[in-house]
Amino acid sequence: MPSSGEWNGSSAALGESISVRYHAASMHTVPDHDRWLSEPEADRLNRFVHVKRRSESRLGRWAAKQTVALMIQVPVEHGVLREIIIRN
């Protein structure tokens, strides 16, 4: 199950309070299909030779897309996530 939250604290180095938001996802939450990926993302992932590398990259994109969707307040649905493109 994805986990989201916020941490509030202070930075001695900056001398001010800071707020950090986070969102985490686990491998078992990533759909087994690629309909939530944009075409360029799916093409890039399909070029990975090693399953582990592909799985980890899918997990990262899944978490990133969910985070963006939550931040811009759009539904976390496959059709919407497909429109969010994560570049690296």
mmCIF file of C-alpha atoms in Angstrom:
data_model
loop_
_atom_site.group_PDB
_atom_site.id
_atom_site.type_symbol
_atom_site.label_atom_id
_atom_site.label_comp_id
_atom_site.label_asym_id
_atom_site.label_seq_id
_atom_site.Cartn_x
_atom_site.Cartn_y
_atom_site.Cartn_z
ATOM 1 C CA MET A 1 0.000 0.000 0.000
ATOM 2 C CA PRO A 2 1.382 3.410 -0.891
ATOM 3 C CA SER A 3 2.423 5.599 2.001
ATOM 4 C CA SER A 4 2.262 9.377 2.035
ATOM 5 C CA GLY A 5 2.947 11.895 4.710
ATOM 6 C CA GLU A 6 4.629 15.058 5.802
ATOM 7 C CA TRP A 7 7.538 15.687 8.132
ATOM 8 C CA ASN A 8 8.025 19.032 9.812
ATOM 9 C CA GLY A 9 11.251 19.983 11.488
ATOM 10 C CA SER A 10 13.993 22.523 11.538
ATOM 11 C CA SER A 11 17.338 22.845 9.872
ATOM 12 C CA ALA A 12 20.208 24.062 12.011
ATOM 13 C CA ALA A 13 22.224 24.679 8.849
ATOM 14 C CA LEU A 14 19.503 26.839 7.295
ATOM 15 C CA GLY A 15 18.250 28.318 10.549
ATOM 16 C CA GLU A 16 14.625 27.847 9.559
ATOM 17 C CA SER A 17 11.825 25.332 9.786
ATOM 18 C CA ILE A 18 11.302 22.972 6.886
ATOM 19 C CA SER A 19 8.494 20.734 5.703
ATOM 20 C CA VAL A 20 9.104 17.585 3.663
ATOM 21 C CA ARG A 21 6.314 15.692 1.937
ATOM 22 C CA TYR A 22 6.846 12.118 0.845
ATOM 23 C CA HIS A 23 5.110 9.342 -1.031
ATOM 24 C CA ALA A 24 6.351 5.775 -1.164
ATOM 25 C CA ALA A 25 5.093 2.761 -3.099
ATOM 26 C CA SER A 26 6.040 -0.894 -2.972
ATOM 27 C CA MET A 27 6.656 -3.310 -5.823
ATOM 28 C CA HIS A 28 3.364 -5.177 -5.289
ATOM 29 C CA THR A 29 1.340 -1.971 -5.914
ATOM 30 C CA VAL A 30 2.676 -1.490 -9.462
ATOM 31 C CA PRO A 31 0.163 -2.733 -12.074
ATOM 32 C CA ASP A 32 1.281 -5.738 -14.104
ATOM 33 C CA HIS A 33 0.393 -3.914 -17.346
ATOM 34 C CA ASP A 34 1.902 -0.775 -18.884
ATOM 35 C CA ARG A 35 -1.283 1.153 -19.769
ATOM 36 C CA TRP A 36 -0.398 3.796 -17.168
ATOM 37 C CA LEU A 37 2.909 4.587 -18.924
ATOM 38 C CA SER A 38 3.225 7.122 -21.729
ATOM 39 C CA GLU A 39 4.391 5.739 -25.065
ATOM 40 C CA PRO A 40 7.963 7.090 -24.732
ATOM 41 C CA GLU A 41 8.216 5.678 -21.184
ATOM 42 C CA ALA A 42 6.965 2.253 -22.271
ATOM 43 C CA ASP A 43 9.385 2.216 -25.231
ATOM 44 C CA ARG A 44 12.306 3.073 -22.949
ATOM 45 C CA LEU A 45 11.404 0.421 -20.386
ATOM 46 C CA ASN A 46 10.983 -2.235 -23.073
ATOM 47 C CA ARG A 47 14.632 -1.719 -24.053
ATOM 48 C CA PHE A 48 15.871 -2.875 -20.640
ATOM 49 C CA VAL A 49 17.414 -6.315 -20.878
ATOM 50 C CA HIS A 50 17.440 -7.175 -17.178
ATOM 51 C CA VAL A 51 14.110 -7.814 -15.444
ATOM 52 C CA LYS A 52 15.347 -6.332 -12.162
ATOM 53 C CA ARG A 53 16.293 -3.022 -13.813
ATOM 54 C CA ARG A 54 12.931 -2.842 -15.601
ATOM 55 C CA SER A 55 10.994 -3.642 -12.416
ATOM 56 C CA GLU A 56 12.849 -1.021 -10.391
ATOM 57 C CA SER A 57 12.355 1.611 -13.072
ATOM 58 C CA ARG A 58 8.611 0.834 -13.271
ATOM 59 C CA LEU A 59 8.365 1.188 -9.478
ATOM 60 C CA GLY A 60 10.115 4.555 -9.564
ATOM 61 C CA ARG A 61 7.849 5.867 -12.301
ATOM 62 C CA TRP A 62 4.755 4.521 -10.527
ATOM 63 C CA ALA A 63 5.680 6.328 -7.298
ATOM 64 C CA ALA A 64 6.664 9.524 -9.157
ATOM 65 C CA LYS A 65 3.463 9.641 -11.199
ATOM 66 C CA GLN A 66 1.324 9.036 -8.113
ATOM 67 C CA THR A 67 3.183 11.805 -6.277
ATOM 68 C CA VAL A 68 2.665 14.288 -9.115
ATOM 69 C CA ALA A 69 -1.023 13.359 -9.369
ATOM 70 C CA LEU A 70 -1.499 13.876 -5.630
ATOM 71 C CA MET A 71 0.334 17.223 -5.693
ATOM 72 C CA ILE A 72 -1.655 18.631 -8.634
ATOM 73 C CA GLN A 73 -4.845 17.086 -7.249
ATOM 74 C CA VAL A 74 -5.885 14.897 -10.175
ATOM 75 C CA PRO A 75 -7.241 11.340 -9.911
ATOM 76 C CA VAL A 76 -4.654 8.589 -9.553
ATOM 77 C CA GLU A 77 -6.076 6.632 -12.482
ATOM 78 C CA HIS A 78 -4.255 4.868 -15.294
ATOM 79 C CA GLY A 79 -5.540 7.237 -18.000
ATOM 80 C CA VAL A 80 -4.484 10.302 -16.004
ATOM 81 C CA LEU A 81 -1.122 8.812 -15.035
ATOM 82 C CA ARG A 82 -0.413 8.068 -18.703
ATOM 83 C CA GLU A 83 -0.532 11.831 -19.377
ATOM 84 C CA ILE A 84 2.076 12.531 -16.663
ATOM 85 C CA ILE A 85 5.501 11.977 -18.193
ATOM 86 C CA ILE A 86 8.493 11.368 -15.939
ATOM 87 C CA ARG A 87 11.757 12.208 -17.687
ATOM 88 C CA ASN A 88 15.263 11.353 -16.564
#
